[in-house]
Coordinates of N, CA, C and O in Angstrom, one line a residue:
X1 N -16.3 -3.2 7.9 CA -15.1 -2.4 8.6 C -14.2 -3.5 9.4 O -15.0 -4.4 9.9
X2 N -13.0 -3.4 9.6 CA -12.1 -4.3 10.2 C -12.3 -3.9 11.6 O -12.5 -3.0 12.2
X3 N -12.0 -5.2 12.5 CA -12.2 -5.1 14.0 C -10.5 -5.1 14.5 O -10.5 -4.9 15.7
X4 N -9.6 -5.5 13.5 CA -8.3 -5.3 14.1 C -7.5 -4.3 13.3 O -7.8 -3.9 12.2
X5 N -6.5 -3.6 13.8 CA -5.6 -2.9 13.1 C -4.7 -3.3 12.4 O -4.3 -4.4 12.8
X6 N -4.1 -2.9 11.3 CA -2.8 -3.5 10.6 C -1.7 -2.3 10.7 O -1.8 -1.4 11.6
X7 N -0.6 -3.0 10.3 CA 0.9 -2.1 10.3 C 0.8 -1.7 9.0 O 0.8 -2.2 7.8
X8 N 1.3 -0.4 8.7 CA 1.6 0.5 7.6 C 2.9 -0.2 6.7 O 3.9 -0.2 7.8
X9 N 2.8 -0.7 5.6 CA 4.0 -1.3 5.1 C 5.1 -0.2 4.8 O 6.3 -0.7 4.8
X10 N 5.0 1.2 4.8 CA 5.8 2.2 4.7 C 6.6 2.4 5.9 O 7.7 2.6 6.1
X11 N 5.7 2.9 7.0 CA 6.5 3.6 8.3 C 6.3 2.4 9.3 O 7.0 2.9 10.1
X12 N 5.6 1.3 9.3 CA 5.5 0.4 10.1 C 4.6 0.9 11.6 O 4.9 0.2 12.5
X13 N 4.1 2.1 11.4 CA 3.2 2.6 12.4 C 1.8 1.5 12.4 O 1.5 1.1 11.1
X14 N 1.0 1.5 13.6 CA -0.2 0.7 13.6 C -1.2 1.7 13.0 O -1.4 3.0 13.3
X15 N -2.0 1.2 12.0 CA -3.1 2.0 11.2 C -4.3 1.8 12.0 O -4.8 0.6 12.4
X16 N -4.7 2.9 12.3 CA -6.1 2.8 13.2 C -7.1 2.2 12.2 O -7.3 2.1 11.1
X17 N -8.1 1.3 13.3 CA -9.2 0.6 12.4 C -9.9 1.3 11.7 O -10.4 1.0 10.6
X18 N -10.4 2.6 12.0 CA -11.1 3.4 11.3 C -10.6 4.4 10.1 O -11.2 5.1 9.5
X19 N -9.4 4.0 9.8 CA -8.4 4.9 8.8 C -9.1 4.7 7.3 O -9.4 3.4 7.0
X20 N -9.6 5.8 6.6 CA -10.4 5.5 5.4 C -9.3 4.8 4.4 O -8.1 5.4 4.3
X21 N -9.9 3.9 3.8 CA -9.0 3.0 2.9 C -8.0 2.3 3.5 O -7.1 1.6 2.6
X22 N -7.9 2.1 4.7 CA -7.0 1.1 5.5 C -5.7 1.7 5.3 O -4.5 1.1 5.3
X23 N -5.2 3.1 4.9 CA -4.0 3.7 4.8 C -3.7 4.3 5.9 O -4.4 5.2 6.3
X24 N -2.5 4.3 6.3 CA -1.9 5.1 7.3 C -2.2 6.7 7.1 O -1.6 7.1 6.2
X25 N -2.7 7.4 8.1 CA -3.0 8.8 7.9 C -1.7 9.5 7.5 O -1.8 10.5 6.9
X26 N -0.7 9.3 8.3 CA 0.8 10.0 8.2 C 1.2 9.8 6.5 O 1.6 10.7 6.2
X27 N 1.4 8.4 6.3 CA 1.7 8.0 4.9 C 0.8 8.8 3.9 O 1.3 9.4 2.9
X28 N -0.5 8.8 4.3 CA -1.6 9.5 3.1 C -1.2 10.7 3.1 O -1.0 11.4 2.0
X29 N -0.9 11.7 4.3 CA -0.5 13.1 4.1 C 0.9 13.2 3.4 O 1.0 14.1 2.7
X30 N 1.9 12.4 3.9 CA 3.0 12.4 3.1 C 3.2 12.1 1.6 O 3.6 13.0 0.8
X31 N 2.3 11.5 1.2 CA 1.7 11.3 -0.2 C 1.4 12.7 -1.0 O 1.6 13.0 -2.0
X32 N 0.4 13.2 0.0 CA 0.0 14.6 -0.7 C 1.1 15.7 -0.8 O 1.2 16.2 -1.7
X33 N 1.8 15.8 0.4 CA 3.1 16.6 0.3 C 4.0 16.4 -0.7 O 4.4 17.2 -1.6
X34 N 4.3 15.1 -1.1 CA 5.3 14.6 -2.0 C 4.8 14.6 -3.5 O 5.5 14.4 -4.6
X35 N 3.5 14.3 -3.3 CA 2.9 14.0 -4.6 C 2.8 12.6 -5.1 O 2.9 12.4 -6.5
X36 N 3.1 11.8 -4.3 CA 3.0 10.4 -4.5 C 1.5 9.8 -4.1 O 0.8 10.5 -3.4
X37 N 1.1 8.8 -4.7 CA -0.1 8.0 -4.5 C -0.1 7.2 -3.5 O 0.5 6.1 -3.3
X38 N -0.8 7.3 -2.2 CA -1.0 6.8 -0.9 C -1.5 5.2 -1.3 O -0.7 4.4 -0.8
X39 N -2.0 5.1 -2.3 CA -2.6 3.7 -2.4 C -1.4 2.9 -3.0 O -1.4 1.6 -3.0
X40 N -0.2 3.6 -3.6 CA 0.6 2.8 -4.0 C 1.5 2.1 -3.1 O 2.3 0.9 -3.3
X41 N 1.4 2.4 -1.9 CA 2.2 1.6 -0.7 C 1.3 1.2 0.1 O 1.9 0.8 1.2
X42 N 0.0 0.9 -0.3 CA -0.9 0.3 0.6 C -0.6 -1.2 0.7 O -1.1 -2.0 1.8
X43 N 0.0 -1.7 -0.2 CA 0.4 -3.2 -0.1 C 1.8 -3.3 -0.1 O 2.6 -2.4 -1.0
X44 N 2.6 -3.9 0.4 CA 4.2 -4.1 0.4 C 4.6 -5.0 -0.9 O 5.8 -5.0 -0.7
X45 N 4.1 -5.9 -1.5 CA 4.5 -6.7 -2.2 C 4.7 -6.2 -3.5 O 4.2 -5.2 -3.9
X46 N 5.9 -6.7 -4.2 CA 6.4 -6.2 -5.5 C 5.7 -7.1 -6.5 O 5.6 -8.4 -6.2
X47 N 5.0 -6.8 -7.4 CA 4.4 -7.4 -8.3 C 5.4 -8.6 -9.1 O 6.8 -8.0 -9.4
X48 N 5.2 -9.7 -9.3 CA 5.8 -10.7 -9.9 C 5.7 -10.6 -11.6 O 5.0 -9.9 -11.8
X49 N 6.6 -11.3 -12.2 CA 6.5 -11.0 -13.6 C 5.1 -11.4 -14.3 O 4.9 -11.0 -15.2
X50 N 4.7 -12.7 -13.6 CA 3.4 -13.3 -14.1 C 2.3 -12.1 -14.0 O 1.4 -12.1 -14.7
X51 N 2.4 -11.3 -12.7 CA 1.3 -10.4 -12.4 C 1.4 -9.2 -13.5 O 0.4 -8.8 -14.1
X52 N 2.7 -8.9 -14.1 CA 2.9 -7.9 -15.0 C 2.7 -8.5 -16.3 O 2.0 -7.4 -17.0
X53 N 2.8 -9.6 -16.7 CA 2.3 -10.0 -17.6 C 0.7 -10.1 -18.0 O 0.3 -10.0 -19.0
X54 N 0.3 -10.4 -17.1 CA -1.3 -10.6 -17.0 C -2.0 -9.1 -17.3 O -3.0 -9.1 -17.8
X55 N -1.2 -8.0 -16.8 CA -1.6 -6.5 -16.9 C -1.3 -6.1 -18.1 O -2.2 -5.3 -18.7
X56 N -0.2 -6.9 -18.8 CA 0.2 -5.9 -20.2 C 0.3 -7.5 -21.0 O 1.5 -7.8 -21.4
X57 N -0.8 -7.8 -21.5 CA -0.7 -8.9 -22.4 C -0.3 -8.8 -23.9 O 0.5 -9.9 -24.4
X58 N 0.1 -7.4 -24.0 CA 0.7 -7.1 -25.5 C 2.1 -7.3 -25.4 O 2.8 -6.9 -26.4
X59 N 2.7 -7.6 -24.3 CA 4.3 -7.6 -24.0 C 4.5 -9.1 -23.5 O 3.7 -9.6 -22.7
X60 N 5.6 -9.5 -23.9 CA 6.3 -10.7 -23.2 C 7.4 -10.1 -22.3 O 8.1 -9.4 -22.5
X61 N 6.8 -10.6 -21.0 CA 7.9 -10.0 -19.9 C 9.0 -11.2 -19.7 O 8.8 -12.2 -19.4
X62 N 10.2 -10.7 -19.9 CA 11.2 -11.5 -20.1 C 12.0 -11.6 -18.6 O 12.8 -12.5 -18.2
X63 N 11.7 -10.9 -17.6 CA 12.2 -10.9 -16.2 C 12.4 -9.4 -15.7 O 12.3 -8.5 -16.4
X64 N 12.8 -9.5 -14.2 CA 13.1 -8.2 -13.8 C 14.6 -7.8 -13.7 O 15.4 -8.5 -13.5
X65 N 14.7 -6.5 -14.3 CA 16.3 -5.9 -14.4 C 16.5 -5.5 -13.1 O 17.7 -5.7 -12.9
X66 N 15.8 -4.7 -12.5 CA 16.1 -4.3 -11.0 C 15.1 -3.4 -10.4 O 14.1 -3.3 -10.8
X67 N 15.5 -3.0 -9.4 CA 14.4 -2.0 -8.6 C 15.2 -0.9 -7.6 O 16.4 -1.3 -7.4
X68 N 14.4 -0.1 -7.5 CA 15.2 1.2 -6.7 C 14.2 2.1 -6.3 O 12.9 2.4 -7.0
X69 N 14.0 2.5 -5.0 CA 13.2 3.5 -4.7 C 11.8 3.0 -4.6 O 11.6 1.8 -3.8
X70 N 10.8 3.3 -5.2 CA 9.3 3.1 -5.1 C 9.0 2.1 -6.5 O 7.9 1.9 -7.1
X71 N 10.0 1.7 -7.5 CA 9.7 1.3 -8.5 C 10.6 -0.2 -8.9 O 11.6 -0.4 -8.3
X72 N 10.1 -0.9 -9.9 CA 10.6 -2.0 -10.2 C 10.7 -2.2 -11.8 O 9.6 -1.8 -12.5
X73 N 11.7 -2.4 -12.5 CA 11.9 -2.3 -13.8 C 12.1 -3.9 -14.5 O 12.9 -4.7 -13.8
X74 N 11.1 -4.1 -15.2 CA 11.2 -5.3 -16.1 C 11.3 -5.1 -17.2 O 11.1 -4.3 -18.1
X75 N 12.2 -6.3 -17.9 CA 12.5 -6.5 -19.6 C 11.4 -6.9 -20.3 O 10.6 -7.9 -19.9
X76 N 11.0 -6.2 -21.2 CA 9.9 -6.8 -22.0 C 9.9 -6.7 -23.5 O 11.1 -5.8 -24.0
X77 N 9.3 -7.4 -24.2 CA 9.3 -7.4 -25.8 C 7.9 -7.3 -26.2 O 7.2 -8.1 -25.8
X78 N 7.7 -6.5 -27.2 CA 6.1 -6.4 -27.5 C 5.8 -7.5 -28.5 O 6.5 -8.1 -29.6
X79 N 4.7 -8.1 -28.3 CA 4.1 -9.5 -29.0 C 3.5 -9.0 -30.2 O 2.7 -7.6 -30.5
X80 N 3.5 -9.3 -31.3 CA 2.6 -9.2 -32.5 C 1.5 -10.2 -32.6 O 1.5 -11.1 -33.6
X81 N 0.6 -9.9 -31.7 CA -0.5 -11.1 -31.6 C -2.1 -10.1 -31.6 O -1.8 -9.1 -31.3
X82 N -3.1 -11.1 -31.8 CA -4.5 -10.4 -31.6 C -4.6 -9.9 -30.0 O -5.2 -9.0 -29.9
X83 N -3.9 -10.6 -29.4 CA -4.0 -10.5 -27.7 C -3.5 -8.9 -27.6 O -4.0 -8.2 -26.6
X84 N -2.5 -8.4 -28.4 CA -1.8 -7.2 -28.1 C -3.0 -6.2 -28.4 O -2.8 -5.2 -28.3
X85 N -3.7 -6.5 -29.5 CA -4.5 -5.4 -29.9 C -5.7 -5.3 -29.1 O -6.2 -4.1 -28.8
X86 N -6.0 -6.5 -28.3 CA -7.1 -6.4 -27.2 C -6.3 -5.6 -26.1 O -7.2 -4.9 -25.4
X87 N -5.3 -5.8 -25.8 CA -4.7 -5.0 -24.6 C -4.5 -3.5 -24.9 O -4.6 -2.8 -24.1
X88 N -4.3 -3.2 -26.1 CA -4.2 -1.9 -26.6 C -5.6 -1.3 -26.6 O -5.8 0.2 -26.3
X89 N -6.8 -2.0 -26.6 CA -8.0 -1.2 -26.4 C -8.2 -1.0 -25.0 O -9.0 -0.1 -24.8
X90 N -7.8 -1.6 -24.0 CA -7.6 -1.3 -22.5 C -6.9 0.0 -22.2 O -7.2 0.5 -21.0
X91 N -5.8 0.3 -22.9 CA -4.9 1.3 -22.7 C -5.8 2.8 -22.3 O -5.6 3.5 -21.3
X92 N -6.7 3.3 -23.1 CA -7.4 4.3 -22.6 C -8.1 4.4 -21.4 O -8.4 5.3 -20.5
X93 N -8.6 3.2 -20.9 CA -9.3 3.1 -19.7 C -8.4 3.2 -18.4 O -8.8 4.0 -17.6
X94 N -7.2 2.5 -18.6 CA -6.2 2.4 -17.7 C -5.7 4.1 -17.4 O -5.7 4.7 -16.6
X95 N -5.6 4.7 -18.8 CA -5.2 6.2 -18.7 C -6.0 6.9 -18.0 O -6.0 7.9 -17.2
X96 N -7.4 6.7 -18.3 CA -8.4 7.7 -17.7 C -8.7 7.3 -16.1 O -8.9 8.3 -15.3
X97 N -8.4 6.2 -15.9 CA -8.1 5.8 -14.2 C -7.0 6.5 -13.8 O -7.2 7.1 -12.6
X98 N -6.0 6.6 -14.3 CA -5.0 7.4 -13.8 C -5.0 8.9 -13.8 O -4.8 9.6 -12.8
X99 N -5.9 9.5 -14.6 CA -6.0 10.8 -14.8 C -7.1 11.0 -13.6 O -7.1 12.3 -12.9
X100 N -8.1 10.3 -13.4 CA -8.8 10.3 -12.2 C -8.3 10.4 -11.0 O -8.5 11.1 -10.1
X101 N -7.4 9.4 -10.6 CA -6.9 9.4 -9.4 C -5.6 10.8 -9.3 O -5.6 11.1 -8.0
X102 N -5.0 11.1 -10.3 CA -4.3 12.3 -10.2 C -5.2 13.4 -10.0 O -4.8 14.2 -9.1
X103 N -6.2 13.7 -10.4 CA -7.4 14.6 -10.1 C -7.9 14.7 -8.8 O -7.8 15.8 -8.0
X104 N -7.9 13.4 -8.3 CA -8.5 13.2 -6.8 C -7.3 13.8 -5.8 O -7.6 14.5 -4.7
X105 N -6.2 13.3 -6.2 CA -5.1 13.7 -5.2 C -4.9 15.2 -5.3 O -4.5 15.8 -4.3
X106 N -5.0 15.5 -6.5 CA -4.7 17.2 -6.6 C -5.9 17.9 -5.9 O -5.6 19.0 -5.2
X107 N -7.1 17.3 -5.7 CA -8.2 18.1 -5.1 C -8.1 17.9 -3.6 O -8.4 18.8 -2.9
X108 N -7.6 16.8 -3.3 CA -7.2 16.3 -1.8 C -6.1 17.4 -1.2 O -6.2 18.1 -0.2
X109 N -5.3 17.4 -1.9 CA -4.2 18.5 -1.6 C -4.6 19.8 -1.5 O -4.4 20.5 -0.7
X110 N -5.5 20.3 -2.7 CA -5.9 21.8 -2.6 C -6.7 22.0 -1.2 O -6.9 23.1 -0.5
X111 N -7.6 20.8 -0.8 CA -8.6 21.0 0.1 C -7.7 21.1 1.6 O -8.1 21.9 2.5
X112 N -6.7 20.3 1.8 CA -5.6 20.4 2.9 C -5.3 21.7 3.1 O -5.2 22.3 4.0
X113 N -4.9 22.3 1.9 CA -4.1 23.7 1.8 C -5.2 24.6 2.3 O -4.8 25.6 2.8
X114 N -6.5 24.6 1.9 CA -7.6 25.4 2.0 C -7.9 25.3 3.6 O -7.9 26.4 3.9
X115 N -7.8 24.3 4.1 CA -8.0 24.4 5.6 C -6.7 24.9 6.4 O -7.0 25.4 7.4
X116 N -5.8 24.6 6.1 CA -4.4 25.1 6.5 C -4.3 26.8 6.3 O -4.0 27.4 7.3
X117 N -4.9 27.5 5.3 CA -5.0 28.6 5.1 C -5.7 29.4 5.9 O -5.3 30.4 6.2
X118 N -6.7 28.8 6.4 CA -7.6 29.3 7.5 C -6.9 29.6 8.9 O -7.4 30.2 9.8
X119 N -5.8 29.0 9.1 CA -4.9 28.7 10.4 C -3.7 29.7 10.3 O -3.1 29.9 11.4
X120 N -3.3 30.1 9.4 CA -1.9 31.0 9.2 C -2.5 32.3 9.0 O -3.4 32.6 8.0
X121 N -1.6 33.1 9.3 CA -1.7 34.8 8.7 C -1.7 35.2 7.3 O -2.1 35.8 6.9
X122 N -0.4 34.3 6.8 CA -0.4 34.7 5.4 C -0.1 33.4 4.5 O 0.3 32.2 5.0
X123 N -0.5 33.6 3.2 CA -0.6 32.4 2.2 C 0.8 31.8 2.1 O 1.0 30.9 1.9
X124 N 2.0 32.8 2.3 CA 3.3 32.1 2.2 C 3.7 31.1 3.1 O 4.6 30.5 3.2
X125 N 2.7 31.1 4.3 CA 3.1 30.1 5.4 C 2.5 28.8 5.5 O 2.8 28.1 6.0
X126 N 1.9 28.5 4.2 CA 0.9 27.4 4.0 C 1.8 26.2 3.9 O 1.5 25.0 4.6
X127 N 2.5 26.2 3.0 CA 3.7 25.2 2.8 C 4.6 24.8 4.3 O 4.6 23.7 4.4
X128 N 4.7 25.8 4.8 CA 5.9 25.6 6.0 C 4.9 24.8 6.9 O 5.5 23.9 7.8
X129 N 3.7 25.3 7.3 CA 2.8 24.8 8.1 C 2.3 23.3 7.8 O 2.2 22.4 8.6
X130 N 2.3 23.1 6.5 CA 2.1 21.6 5.9 C 3.3 20.5 6.4 O 2.9 19.6 6.8
X131 N 4.5 21.2 6.0 CA 5.7 20.5 6.4 C 5.6 20.2 8.0 O 5.8 18.9 8.3
X132 N 5.3 21.2 8.7 CA 5.4 21.1 10.1 C 4.4 19.9 10.5 O 4.6 19.1 11.3
X133 N 3.0 20.0 10.0 CA 2.2 19.0 10.3 C 2.6 17.7 9.9 O 2.4 16.7 10.8
X134 N 3.2 17.6 8.7 CA 3.7 16.3 8.2 C 4.7 15.8 9.3 O 4.6 14.5 9.5
X135 N 5.6 16.6 9.8 CA 6.6 16.2 10.8 C 6.2 15.7 12.0 O 6.6 14.9 12.6
X136 N 5.0 16.5 12.5 CA 4.4 16.0 13.7 C 3.9 14.6 13.5 O 3.8 14.0 14.5
X137 N 3.1 14.4 12.3 CA 2.4 13.3 12.3 C 3.3 12.2 12.1 O 3.4 11.1 12.8
X138 N 4.4 12.4 11.5 CA 5.5 11.5 11.3 C 6.3 11.1 12.7 O 6.5 9.7 13.0
X139 N 6.7 12.0 13.4 CA 7.0 11.9 14.8 C 6.1 11.0 15.8 O 6.6 10.3 16.5
X140 N 4.9 11.2 15.8 CA 3.9 10.5 16.5 C 3.7 9.2 15.9 O 3.4 8.2 16.8
X141 N 4.1 8.8 14.7 CA 3.9 7.5 14.1 C 5.0 6.5 14.7 O 5.0 5.4 14.9
X142 N 6.2 7.1 15.2 CA 7.3 6.5 15.4 C 7.2 6.0 16.9 O 6.9 5.5 17.8

């Protein structure tokens, strides 16, 4: 466990030392509400073309086209080499990791909603209460 706290790259608030995964609690909750992956903004660096090329050996990365929101677009061209066949063998593993992360986020979202359901009189109030909780967390982070 770290002895020093760090700053969230997304909302710039101080992350508590005991925060699970080193992710800002407010941004983690925002990720649940918005349906985004909290780990996606745990680092603030944009991947370089070399890092993308290493992750996708079946493609020749020609450069960065642009970026916006939380994505970066790279121009690429498929290679016809044996390395591309090895890269395609890893594709099912990447897909299964993405599915596992998606399911974990979904279970986390359902667990939070189940906890909130115990505090509201009607199930139709759950989403409003979740938005209110998120707004309170975000205002305390500022």
